[in-house]
Short mmCIF file of C-alpha atoms (C1' of nucleotides) in Angstrom, two decimals:
data_model
loop_
_atom_site.label_atom_id
_atom_site.label_comp_id
_atom_site.label_asym_id
_atom_site.label_seq_id
_atom_site.Cartn_x
_atom_site.Cartn_y
_atom_site.Cartn_z
CA MET A 1 -13.46 4.81 -0.01
CA ASN A 2 -10.91 6.77 -2.08
CA LEU A 3 -11.10 7.52 -5.79
CA ILE A 4 -8.87 4.61 -6.86
CA GLU A 5 -10.79 2.12 -4.86
CA ASP A 6 -14.01 3.42 -6.28
CA LEU A 7 -12.74 3.10 -9.74
CA ARG A 8 -11.55 -0.39 -9.12
CA TRP A 9 -14.99 -1.33 -7.78
CA ARG A 10 -16.56 0.01 -10.89
CA GLY A 11 -14.17 -1.96 -12.99
CA LEU A 12 -12.58 1.15 -14.48
CA LEU A 13 -8.94 0.40 -13.94
CA ALA A 14 -6.96 -1.36 -16.67
CA GLN A 15 -3.31 -0.35 -16.30
CA SER A 16 -1.46 2.25 -14.41
CA THR A 17 2.10 3.24 -13.67
CA ASP A 18 3.19 2.86 -10.06
CA GLU A 19 -0.20 2.71 -8.37
CA ALA A 20 0.99 3.38 -4.87
CA ALA A 21 2.71 6.61 -6.09
CA LEU A 22 -0.37 7.62 -7.88
CA ALA A 23 -2.55 7.05 -4.83
CA GLU A 24 -0.07 9.20 -2.89
CA SER A 25 -0.26 12.02 -5.50
CA LEU A 26 -3.99 11.93 -5.41
CA LYS A 27 -4.05 13.00 -1.80
CA LYS A 28 -3.57 16.55 -3.06
CA PRO A 29 -5.36 18.16 -5.97
CA LEU A 30 -3.59 17.07 -9.14
CA THR A 31 -4.02 18.18 -12.70
CA LEU A 32 -4.87 15.44 -15.26
CA TYR A 33 -5.96 15.24 -18.88
CA VAL A 34 -7.72 13.13 -21.41
CA GLY A 35 -7.60 13.71 -25.14
CA PHE A 36 -10.40 13.38 -27.61
CA ASP A 37 -9.56 13.41 -31.31
CA PRO A 38 -12.19 15.01 -33.59
CA THR A 39 -12.83 11.97 -35.86
CA ALA A 40 -16.56 12.72 -36.20
CA PRO A 41 -18.80 15.73 -35.63
CA SER A 42 -19.82 14.31 -32.20
CA LEU A 43 -18.61 12.15 -29.45
CA HIS A 44 -20.43 8.84 -28.99
CA VAL A 45 -21.29 6.77 -25.94
CA GLY A 46 -18.02 4.92 -26.15
CA ASN A 47 -16.17 8.14 -25.44
CA LEU A 48 -18.40 8.63 -22.44
CA VAL A 49 -16.59 5.97 -20.41
CA VAL A 50 -13.33 7.89 -20.09
CA LEU A 51 -15.05 11.32 -20.07
CA LEU A 52 -17.04 10.30 -17.09
CA VAL A 53 -13.89 9.06 -15.31
CA LEU A 54 -12.48 12.53 -15.90
CA ARG A 55 -15.63 13.90 -14.20
CA ARG A 56 -15.13 11.54 -11.29
CA PHE A 57 -11.64 12.99 -10.84
CA GLN A 58 -13.04 16.47 -10.76
CA LEU A 59 -15.70 15.48 -8.27
CA ALA A 60 -12.94 14.15 -6.12
CA GLY A 61 -11.29 17.54 -6.16
CA HIS A 62 -8.75 17.20 -9.05
CA ILE A 63 -8.27 19.59 -11.94
CA PRO A 64 -9.41 18.16 -15.29
CA LEU A 65 -8.18 19.21 -18.67
CA ALA A 66 -10.14 18.06 -21.64
CA LEU A 67 -7.87 18.11 -24.67
CA VAL A 68 -9.51 18.27 -28.08
CA GLY A 69 -7.11 17.10 -30.72
CA GLY A 70 -7.15 19.85 -33.35
CA ALA A 71 -3.70 18.71 -34.32
CA THR A 72 -3.77 14.99 -33.67
CA GLY A 73 -7.15 14.82 -35.42
CA LEU A 74 -5.44 16.01 -38.52
CA VAL A 75 -2.88 13.20 -38.42
CA GLY A 76 -4.84 10.17 -37.30
CA ASP A 77 -4.18 7.72 -34.49
CA PRO A 78 -3.14 4.23 -35.70
CA SER A 79 -4.20 2.67 -32.39
CA GLY A 80 -6.81 -0.03 -32.88
CA LYS A 81 -7.07 0.49 -36.54
CA ASN A 82 -5.88 -2.04 -39.00
CA GLU A 83 -5.63 0.24 -41.86
CA GLU A 84 -4.67 3.76 -42.77
CA ARG A 85 -7.44 6.22 -42.42
CA THR A 86 -8.24 8.87 -44.94
CA LEU A 87 -7.33 12.35 -43.86
CA ASN A 88 -10.11 14.87 -43.10
CA SER A 89 -9.71 18.45 -44.36
CA SER A 90 -8.58 21.01 -41.84
CA ASP A 91 -11.82 22.87 -42.23
CA THR A 92 -13.77 19.77 -41.27
CA VAL A 93 -11.51 19.01 -38.35
CA SER A 94 -11.73 22.48 -36.99
CA GLU A 95 -15.53 22.47 -37.20
CA TRP A 96 -15.59 19.15 -35.31
CA VAL A 97 -13.13 20.54 -32.74
CA GLY A 98 -15.70 23.32 -31.97
CA ARG A 99 -18.56 20.86 -31.52
CA ILE A 100 -16.60 18.50 -29.41
CA LYS A 101 -15.40 21.27 -27.11
CA GLU A 102 -18.97 22.13 -26.39
CA GLN A 103 -20.01 18.54 -25.81
CA VAL A 104 -17.12 17.86 -23.42
CA SER A 105 -17.96 20.97 -21.46
CA VAL A 106 -21.28 19.68 -20.33
CA PHE A 107 -19.63 17.10 -18.12
CA LEU A 108 -17.16 19.39 -16.41
CA ASP A 109 -17.40 22.30 -14.04
CA PHE A 110 -15.64 25.47 -15.17
CA ASN A 111 -16.97 27.76 -12.56
CA THR A 112 -15.82 26.27 -9.36
CA SER A 113 -13.02 28.29 -7.80
CA LYS A 114 -11.23 25.32 -6.29
CA ASN A 115 -10.55 23.12 -9.30
CA PRO A 116 -12.01 24.53 -12.45
CA ALA A 117 -11.92 22.46 -15.58
CA LYS A 118 -10.25 23.67 -18.78
CA VAL A 119 -10.61 22.77 -22.44
CA VAL A 120 -7.42 22.86 -24.44
CA ASN A 121 -6.61 22.27 -28.14
CA ASN A 122 -3.24 20.76 -29.08
CA LEU A 123 -3.27 22.74 -32.28
CA ASP A 124 -2.41 25.79 -30.24
CA TRP A 125 1.13 24.60 -29.44
CA THR A 126 1.66 22.28 -32.44
CA ALA A 127 0.78 24.66 -35.22
CA PRO A 128 3.52 27.22 -34.39
CA LEU A 129 6.16 24.57 -34.30
CA SER A 130 8.37 24.36 -37.41
CA ALA A 131 9.30 21.03 -38.96
CA ILE A 132 12.86 21.61 -38.01
CA GLU A 133 12.06 22.42 -34.38
CA PHE A 134 9.86 19.43 -34.25
CA LEU A 135 12.62 17.13 -35.51
CA ARG A 136 15.42 18.63 -33.42
CA ASP A 137 13.64 19.44 -30.10
CA ILE A 138 11.24 16.50 -29.96
CA GLY A 139 12.12 13.93 -32.51
CA LYS A 140 15.61 13.57 -31.10
CA HIS A 141 14.18 12.08 -27.91
CA PHE A 142 12.45 9.21 -29.68
CA SER A 143 14.03 5.94 -30.57
CA VAL A 144 12.59 4.45 -33.75
CA ASN A 145 13.25 1.01 -32.37
CA GLN A 146 10.92 1.76 -29.49
CA MET A 147 8.37 3.36 -31.73
CA LEU A 148 8.29 0.35 -33.94
CA ALA A 149 7.75 -1.90 -30.97
CA ARG A 150 4.56 -0.13 -29.86
CA ASP A 151 1.56 -2.33 -30.30
CA SER A 152 -0.35 0.13 -32.45
CA VAL A 153 2.60 0.32 -34.94
CA ALA A 154 3.73 -3.34 -34.76
CA SER A 155 0.22 -4.62 -35.58
CA ARG A 156 -0.08 -2.26 -38.44
CA LEU A 157 3.32 -3.29 -39.89
CA GLU A 158 2.03 -6.78 -39.80
CA ALA A 159 -1.32 -5.87 -41.30
CA GLY A 160 0.27 -4.27 -44.34
CA GLY A 161 1.88 -1.01 -43.42
CA ILE A 162 1.65 2.39 -41.94
CA SER A 163 2.34 5.84 -43.39
CA TYR A 164 4.91 8.18 -41.93
CA THR A 165 2.04 10.47 -40.93
CA GLU A 166 0.30 7.97 -38.62
CA PHE A 167 3.65 6.62 -37.45
CA SER A 168 4.32 10.02 -36.09
CA TYR A 169 1.14 10.17 -34.10
CA GLN A 170 2.69 8.96 -30.87
CA VAL A 171 5.23 11.65 -31.00
CA LEU A 172 2.54 14.34 -31.26
CA GLN A 173 0.58 12.85 -28.43
CA SER A 174 3.68 12.61 -26.31
CA TYR A 175 4.37 16.26 -27.03
CA ASP A 176 0.89 17.13 -25.75
CA TYR A 177 1.56 15.52 -22.44
CA LEU A 178 4.91 17.34 -22.17
CA GLU A 179 3.33 20.68 -23.10
CA LEU A 180 0.49 20.23 -20.48
CA PHE A 181 3.04 19.20 -17.96
CA ARG A 182 4.92 22.43 -18.60
CA ARG A 183 1.92 24.73 -18.86
CA TYR A 184 -0.35 23.35 -16.09
CA ASN A 185 1.83 20.95 -14.16
CA CYS A 186 -0.36 18.16 -15.45
CA THR A 187 0.94 14.89 -14.08
CA LEU A 188 -1.71 12.29 -15.06
CA GLN A 189 -3.03 11.25 -18.37
CA LEU A 190 -6.12 9.08 -18.64
CA GLY A 191 -7.23 7.17 -21.67
CA GLY A 192 -8.71 4.02 -23.01
CA SER A 193 -6.49 0.94 -22.68
CA ASP A 194 -5.61 1.24 -26.40
CA GLN A 195 -3.85 4.55 -25.46
CA TRP A 196 -1.33 2.93 -23.05
CA GLY A 197 1.54 3.11 -25.47
CA ASN A 198 0.92 6.66 -26.42
CA ILE A 199 0.62 7.73 -22.82
CA VAL A 200 3.84 6.13 -21.58
CA ALA A 201 5.66 7.58 -24.49
CA GLY A 202 4.62 10.96 -23.15
CA LEU A 203 5.97 10.07 -19.78
CA ASP A 204 9.33 9.12 -21.31
CA LEU A 205 9.43 12.44 -23.08
CA ILE A 206 8.68 14.38 -19.89
CA ARG A 207 11.41 12.47 -18.13
CA ARG A 208 13.98 13.13 -20.82
CA VAL A 209 13.24 16.75 -21.54
CA GLU A 210 12.17 18.11 -18.13
CA GLN A 211 13.43 15.37 -15.82
CA GLY A 212 9.85 15.29 -14.56
CA SER A 213 7.61 12.50 -13.70
CA GLY A 214 3.92 11.81 -14.07
CA HIS A 215 1.40 9.03 -14.15
CA ALA A 216 -0.60 7.05 -16.63
CA LEU A 217 -3.88 5.45 -16.05
CA THR A 218 -6.00 3.56 -18.56
CA VAL A 219 -9.64 2.52 -18.53
CA PRO A 220 -10.54 -0.96 -19.92
CA LEU A 221 -12.31 -1.27 -23.20
CA LEU A 222 -15.99 -1.80 -22.40
CA THR A 223 -17.25 -5.13 -23.52
CA LYS A 224 -20.71 -6.54 -23.81
CA ALA A 225 -21.87 -9.96 -22.69
CA ASP A 226 -22.77 -11.01 -26.23
CA GLY A 227 -19.44 -9.97 -27.63
CA THR A 228 -20.90 -7.26 -29.91
CA LYS A 229 -19.43 -3.81 -29.87
CA PHE A 230 -20.68 -1.40 -27.26
CA GLY A 231 -22.38 1.73 -28.48
CA LYS A 232 -23.45 0.48 -31.89
CA THR A 233 -26.97 -0.03 -33.21
CA ALA A 234 -28.30 -0.88 -36.60
CA GLY A 235 -28.25 2.78 -37.40
CA GLY A 236 -24.60 3.12 -36.46
CA SER A 237 -23.05 4.69 -33.36
CA VAL A 238 -25.01 6.09 -30.51
CA TRP A 239 -23.95 9.77 -30.56
CA LEU A 240 -24.17 12.40 -27.86
CA ASP A 241 -25.39 15.04 -30.35
CA PRO A 242 -29.22 15.11 -30.26
CA GLU A 243 -29.26 15.85 -34.02
CA MET A 244 -27.44 12.68 -34.70
CA THR A 245 -29.05 10.35 -32.20
CA SER A 246 -32.36 11.60 -30.93
CA PRO A 247 -32.77 11.71 -27.16
CA TYR A 248 -35.59 9.32 -27.61
CA ALA A 249 -33.32 6.79 -29.34
CA PHE A 250 -30.65 7.51 -26.81
CA PHE A 251 -32.89 6.63 -24.00
CA GLN A 252 -34.10 3.51 -25.72
CA TYR A 253 -30.53 2.38 -26.30
CA TRP A 254 -29.90 2.28 -22.53
CA LEU A 255 -33.29 0.90 -21.75
CA ASN A 256 -32.62 -2.04 -24.02
CA THR A 257 -29.36 -2.99 -22.39
CA ASP A 258 -28.82 -6.73 -22.08
CA ASP A 259 -29.65 -7.99 -18.60
CA LYS A 260 -26.24 -9.43 -18.26
CA ASP A 261 -24.66 -5.95 -18.81
CA VAL A 262 -26.91 -3.66 -16.93
CA ILE A 263 -25.27 -3.75 -13.53
CA ASN A 264 -21.84 -3.40 -15.05
CA PHE A 265 -23.10 -0.38 -17.06
CA LEU A 266 -24.48 1.22 -13.96
CA LYS A 267 -21.05 0.90 -12.34
CA VAL A 268 -19.31 2.33 -15.30
CA PHE A 269 -21.65 5.14 -16.26
CA SER A 270 -23.70 6.05 -13.25
CA PHE A 271 -22.79 8.37 -10.39
CA LYS A 272 -24.95 6.49 -8.00
CA SER A 273 -23.45 5.32 -4.76
CA HIS A 274 -22.31 1.78 -4.25
CA ALA A 275 -25.26 1.25 -1.91
CA GLU A 276 -27.78 2.43 -4.59
CA ILE A 277 -26.22 0.24 -7.23
CA THR A 278 -26.14 -2.79 -4.94
CA GLU A 279 -29.86 -2.18 -4.24
CA LEU A 280 -30.64 -1.99 -7.92
CA GLU A 281 -28.69 -5.18 -8.50
CA LYS A 282 -30.78 -6.89 -5.87
CA SER A 283 -34.07 -5.77 -7.34
CA HIS A 284 -32.83 -6.74 -10.83
CA ILE A 285 -32.10 -10.28 -9.68
CA GLU A 286 -35.37 -10.62 -7.84
CA ASN A 287 -37.51 -9.24 -10.62
CA PRO A 288 -35.66 -8.75 -13.90
CA GLY A 289 -38.94 -8.22 -15.81
CA LEU A 290 -39.43 -4.94 -13.99
CA ARG A 291 -36.20 -3.64 -15.40
CA GLU A 292 -35.72 -1.09 -12.67
CA ALA A 293 -31.98 -1.05 -13.21
CA HIS A 294 -32.42 -0.42 -16.96
CA ARG A 295 -34.81 2.35 -16.34
CA GLU A 296 -32.46 4.09 -13.84
CA LEU A 297 -29.56 3.69 -16.17
CA ALA A 298 -31.51 5.25 -19.08
CA ARG A 299 -32.88 8.09 -16.90
CA GLU A 300 -29.48 8.98 -15.44
CA LEU A 301 -27.59 8.92 -18.66
CA THR A 302 -30.22 10.81 -20.66
CA THR A 303 -30.36 13.44 -17.87
CA LEU A 304 -26.59 13.75 -17.83
CA VAL A 305 -26.07 14.01 -21.59
CA HIS A 306 -29.30 15.94 -22.43
CA SER A 307 -31.11 17.28 -19.45
CA LYS A 308 -33.71 16.33 -16.87
CA GLU A 309 -36.51 17.85 -18.88
CA VAL A 310 -35.59 15.96 -22.05
CA ALA A 311 -35.19 12.77 -20.08
CA GLU A 312 -38.62 13.11 -18.55
CA ARG A 313 -40.10 13.99 -21.93
CA VAL A 314 -38.71 11.02 -23.77
CA GLU A 315 -39.58 8.61 -21.00
CA ALA A 316 -43.19 10.01 -21.03
CA ALA A 317 -43.24 9.70 -24.81
CA ALA A 318 -42.20 6.14 -24.67
CA LYS A 319 -44.75 5.34 -22.11
CA ALA A 320 -47.57 6.98 -24.09
CA LEU A 321 -46.66 5.37 -27.39
CA PHE A 322 -45.34 2.02 -26.52
CA GLY A 323 -46.93 -1.32 -26.98
CA GLN A 324 -50.67 -1.87 -27.10
CA GLY A 325 -51.51 1.47 -25.43
CA ASP A 326 -54.71 2.93 -26.81
CA LEU A 327 -53.46 5.96 -28.60
CA SER A 328 -56.94 7.47 -29.12
CA GLN A 329 -57.17 8.09 -25.34
CA LEU A 330 -54.28 10.70 -25.57
CA ASP A 331 -55.14 14.36 -25.68
CA LEU A 332 -53.61 16.59 -28.41
CA LEU A 333 -51.00 18.08 -26.19
CA THR A 334 -49.63 14.78 -24.83
CA LEU A 335 -49.73 13.32 -28.26
CA LYS A 336 -47.90 16.25 -29.77
CA SER A 337 -45.08 16.30 -27.29
CA ALA A 338 -44.70 12.53 -27.33
CA LEU A 339 -44.50 12.52 -31.17
CA SER A 340 -42.03 15.36 -31.26
CA GLU A 341 -39.40 12.88 -30.08
CA LEU A 342 -39.95 10.65 -33.10
CA PRO A 343 -38.87 10.80 -36.76
CA GLN A 344 -41.65 12.64 -38.54
CA THR A 345 -43.14 13.51 -41.85
CA LYS A 346 -45.94 15.80 -42.90
CA VAL A 347 -48.77 15.20 -45.31
CA SER A 348 -51.14 17.70 -46.83
CA SER A 349 -54.77 17.41 -46.01
CA LEU A 350 -55.68 18.63 -49.49
CA GLU A 351 -54.17 15.71 -51.31
CA GLU A 352 -54.65 12.06 -51.16
CA ILE A 353 -52.82 10.41 -48.29
CA PRO A 354 -49.91 8.30 -49.44
CA THR A 355 -49.65 4.61 -48.73
CA TRP A 356 -48.16 3.28 -45.41
CA VAL A 357 -45.08 2.22 -47.41
CA ASP A 358 -44.52 5.70 -48.82
CA LEU A 359 -45.15 7.35 -45.49
CA ILE A 360 -42.70 5.28 -43.41
CA ALA A 361 -40.12 5.60 -46.17
CA ALA A 362 -40.51 9.39 -45.92
CA THR A 363 -39.77 9.35 -42.20
CA GLY A 364 -36.51 7.59 -42.75
CA VAL A 365 -37.31 4.76 -40.41
CA VAL A 366 -36.62 2.31 -43.26
CA ASP A 367 -33.90 2.52 -45.84
CA SER A 368 -36.03 2.02 -48.87
CA LYS A 369 -39.56 1.36 -50.06
CA SER A 370 -38.61 -2.16 -50.75
CA ALA A 371 -37.68 -2.54 -47.12
CA ALA A 372 -40.97 -1.02 -46.12
CA ARG A 373 -42.94 -3.42 -48.37
CA ARG A 374 -41.05 -6.31 -46.81
CA ILE A 375 -42.12 -5.21 -43.33
CA VAL A 376 -45.74 -5.09 -44.45
CA LYS A 377 -45.47 -8.57 -46.10
CA GLU A 378 -43.90 -9.99 -42.93
CA GLY A 379 -46.59 -8.59 -40.66
CA GLY A 380 -44.57 -5.97 -38.87
CA ALA A 381 -46.46 -2.88 -40.03
CA TYR A 382 -48.71 -0.94 -37.64
CA LEU A 383 -50.83 2.23 -37.77
CA ASN A 384 -51.72 3.59 -34.39
CA ASN A 385 -50.70 0.33 -32.85
CA GLU A 386 -53.05 -1.63 -35.11
CA LYS A 387 -51.51 -4.14 -37.49
CA ILE A 388 -52.12 -3.30 -41.10
CA SER A 389 -51.76 -5.47 -44.16
CA GLY A 390 -51.51 -5.04 -47.91
CA GLU A 391 -48.83 -3.12 -49.60
CA GLU A 392 -51.33 -0.61 -50.86
CA PHE A 393 -52.77 0.18 -47.47
CA ARG A 394 -53.49 3.86 -47.00
CA PRO A 395 -54.48 5.57 -43.84
CA SER A 396 -57.67 7.58 -44.02
CA LYS A 397 -58.36 10.99 -42.55
CA ASN A 398 -60.14 9.32 -39.68
CA ASP A 399 -57.02 7.55 -38.70
CA PHE A 400 -55.46 10.83 -37.68
CA LEU A 401 -55.73 11.09 -33.87
CA CYS A 402 -57.26 14.40 -32.84
CA GLY A 403 -57.52 15.01 -36.55
CA LYS A 404 -53.80 15.72 -36.78
CA TYR A 405 -51.38 12.85 -35.96
CA ALA A 406 -50.92 9.23 -36.91
CA VAL A 407 -48.37 6.89 -35.52
CA LEU A 408 -46.55 4.37 -37.69
CA ARG A 409 -44.78 1.49 -36.18
CA LYS A 410 -42.35 -0.88 -37.76
CA GLY A 411 -41.77 -4.09 -35.80
CA LYS A 412 -41.92 -3.98 -32.15
CA ARG A 413 -40.48 -0.67 -31.27
CA ASP A 414 -39.56 1.47 -34.24
CA LEU A 415 -41.97 4.42 -34.24
CA ALA A 416 -42.59 7.43 -36.48
CA ALA A 417 -45.09 10.16 -36.65
CA ILE A 418 -47.13 11.68 -39.47
CA GLU A 419 -48.63 15.09 -39.11
CA LEU A 420 -51.58 16.21 -41.22
CA VAL A 421 -51.16 19.84 -42.26
"C1'" G B 1 11.54 0.68 -61.63
"C1'" G B 2 10.80 -5.04 -62.70
"C1'" C B 3 7.95 -9.61 -61.82
"C1'" G B 4 3.98 -12.15 -59.45
"C1'" G B 5 -0.84 -12.05 -56.58
"C1'" G B 6 -5.19 -9.34 -55.53
"C1'" U B 7 -9.67 -5.42 -55.57
"C1'" U B 8 -17.14 -9.09 -55.42
"C1'" G B 9 -23.24 -6.53 -52.15
"C1'" C B 10 -22.82 -3.44 -44.67
"C1'" C B 11 -18.29 -7.02 -43.28
"C1'" C B 12 -15.81 -11.68 -44.38
"C1'" G B 13 -15.83 -14.65 -48.49
"C1'" A B 14 -17.32 -18.16 -52.97
"C1'" G B 15 -18.08 -17.63 -58.23
"C1'" C B 16 -13.89 -17.55 -63.15
"C1'" G B 17 -18.30 -16.63 -70.47
"C1'" G B 18 -24.96 -17.85 -70.39
"C1'" C B 19 -28.72 -21.62 -65.27
"C1'" C B 20 -25.92 -14.56 -61.46
"C1'" A B 21 -29.01 -9.60 -58.11
"C1'" A B 22 -24.62 -13.38 -57.67
"C1'" U B 23 -23.26 -19.90 -52.87
"C1'" G B 24 -21.92 -19.65 -47.61
"C1'" G B 25 -21.02 -17.17 -42.83
"C1'" G B 26 -21.49 -12.73 -39.82
"C1'" A B 27 -24.06 -8.28 -38.95
"C1'" G B 28 -28.99 -6.35 -39.77
"C1'" G B 29 -34.55 -6.60 -40.33
"C1'" G B 30 -39.74 -9.11 -39.49
"C1'" G B 31 -42.43 -12.99 -36.91
"C1'" A B 32 -43.20 -16.66 -32.66
"C1'" C B 33 -41.89 -17.15 -27.29
"C1'" U B 34 -40.90 -13.13 -23.63
"C1'" G B 35 -39.94 -8.43 -20.01
"C1'" U B 36 -39.25 -2.81 -25.37
"C1'" A B 37 -33.87 -8.45 -22.25
"C1'" A B 38 -31.12 -12.94 -23.62
"C1'" A B 39 -31.32 -17.83 -25.72
"C1'" U B 40 -34.09 -20.57 -29.35
"C1'" C B 41 -37.07 -21.54 -33.81
"C1'" C B 42 -39.13 -19.76 -38.69
"C1'" C B 43 -38.78 -16.09 -42.61
"C1'" C B 44 -36.36 -11.91 -45.09
"C1'" C B 45 -32.11 -9.19 -46.52
"C1'" G B 46 -29.68 -4.09 -54.13
"C1'" G B 47 -33.49 -0.59 -55.99
"C1'" C B 48 -38.03 0.75 -58.43
"C1'" U B 49 -43.73 3.26 -61.19
"C1'" C B 50 -42.59 -4.81 -58.95
"C1'" U B 51 -45.82 -11.25 -62.77
"C1'" G B 52 -41.70 -6.78 -65.14
"C1'" C B 53 -37.81 -3.20 -65.30
"C1'" C B 54 -33.28 -0.71 -63.64
"C1'" U B 55 -28.36 -0.41 -61.30
"C1'" U B 56 -24.37 -3.45 -58.92
"C1'" C B 57 -18.94 -7.53 -58.75
"C1'" G B 58 -12.03 -1.24 -58.14
"C1'" A B 59 -12.46 2.76 -62.83
"C1'" A B 60 -12.76 3.49 -67.99
"C1'" G B 61 -12.89 1.30 -72.73
"C1'" G B 62 -13.13 -3.28 -75.84
"C1'" U B 63 -14.35 -8.55 -77.71
"C1'" U B 64 -19.09 -11.41 -77.73
"C1'" C B 65 -25.84 -12.79 -79.46
"C1'" A B 66 -24.31 -12.87 -74.00
"C1'" A B 67 -19.07 -10.73 -69.11
"C1'" A B 68 -18.36 -10.46 -62.03
"C1'" U B 69 -16.10 -14.04 -65.30
"C1'" C B 70 -11.95 -12.84 -71.68
"C1'" C B 71 -8.71 -8.43 -73.60
"C1'" U B 72 -6.55 -3.30 -72.96
"C1'" U B 73 -5.45 0.92 -70.06
"C1'" C B 74 -5.65 3.39 -65.34
"C1'" A B 75 -6.01 3.50 -59.88
"C1'" C B 76 -5.20 1.25 -55.23
"C1'" C B 77 -3.40 -2.89 -52.06
"C1'" C B 78 -0.17 -7.25 -51.01
"C1'" G B 79 4.42 -10.21 -51.91
"C1'" C B 80 9.33 -10.90 -54.03
"C1'" C B 81 13.41 -8.51 -56.55
"C1'" A B 82 16.08 -3.78 -57.74
#
RNA sequence: GGCGGGUUGCCCGAGCGGCCAAUGGGAGGGGACUGUAAAUCCCCCGGCUCUGCCUUCGAAGGUUCAAAUCCUUCACCCGCCA
């Protein structure tokens, strides 16, 4: 099975220019790129879809370029947005560029001699360009009529308007493709399906300026069975940065995937073979309660994004802490490593121990003390897996397992740790 | 630049001088049922030193015993005209 067929099987093809020609080009190593704009200090699981497709291309022998949008991030992509976004300062953007470069690098191989990956920043070729050069050398090739017709622009015009800044975004992205075509003979740009317009605009530019040709390939927007947005939880996006989404929470996010989505997610995110996925699908249908497919998904993604050690640690932590397990059976070392994955707070052994409400508020698991009180009132408050009641409830020194740790739980699965120091 | 309409809690959206921490929906949270799933049902959903107090209805002033609701100025958005 070739790469294109594999992508189709995984449901990863949305649109492409001449597919037969692309399949032909893919018989030899080809250089391709995907752009990521720094709109936050970290990528999130939504970005993972296309990033992993880039990885699939490298595994298939092609040369991947990961573009981090130091320039485009300063301007703002109107695609998929119904209102103008506020500009971030250039200091902020350049800091985010640095972080995202590192994150992207985890998924690509830079050391192979055959088809090493490269990370590029479009600020490198955009910053030196003068406004006049930009208008004469690039702008001249764009028809405003066509630019206005682009979906991202048209919908914004309808929704109330667009600034000249964001209107120009497609020109910048097109120029990126042209520049990568020139520098690296890059002839394929991948992106989310919302990027189609920007990508073909780049192809047009390459054709006009260099009389060259290239390909465009987009990946469908990932949808969930219940219609909610992929990659979001109550706390916001699921980030790749362990400081922003703990590996424990990351693992749990995948583990809690809706049954209806889990096989689809395995196809999209996992590098397992078709046979392995089909096998998991079978076991999932036969015994969904076992959640073998969920577990494999969570393990593989946590391993890929964090590491094998981390994945094993967070899974062990979940096992030790979850449900009705008797926490007092755990030894100090197991307890300590399991709890290290959770939100924590410390209390002094010299002072009176604060109430459950104050403690859980201190860990950040609830937004406010009022919220914490509500949880207690509603019967969702636990200490060491034992339900507690009364807003004034205070743990005693004896509640600290091994004399050192206590486990707070809110609802069924929100855990936090307290350390006695 | 002129005229008209708008800005309400995480989002959408009622309210148009006291009964307003503010109707309703969505999202979210807790419980029941389960499989750390979905669906369903019940409850909750500004904060706090919590029978009370404090801060919210674009911002700042003002009128009033009393304002999200009236007046003034400013900012932003939308529409029509220049």
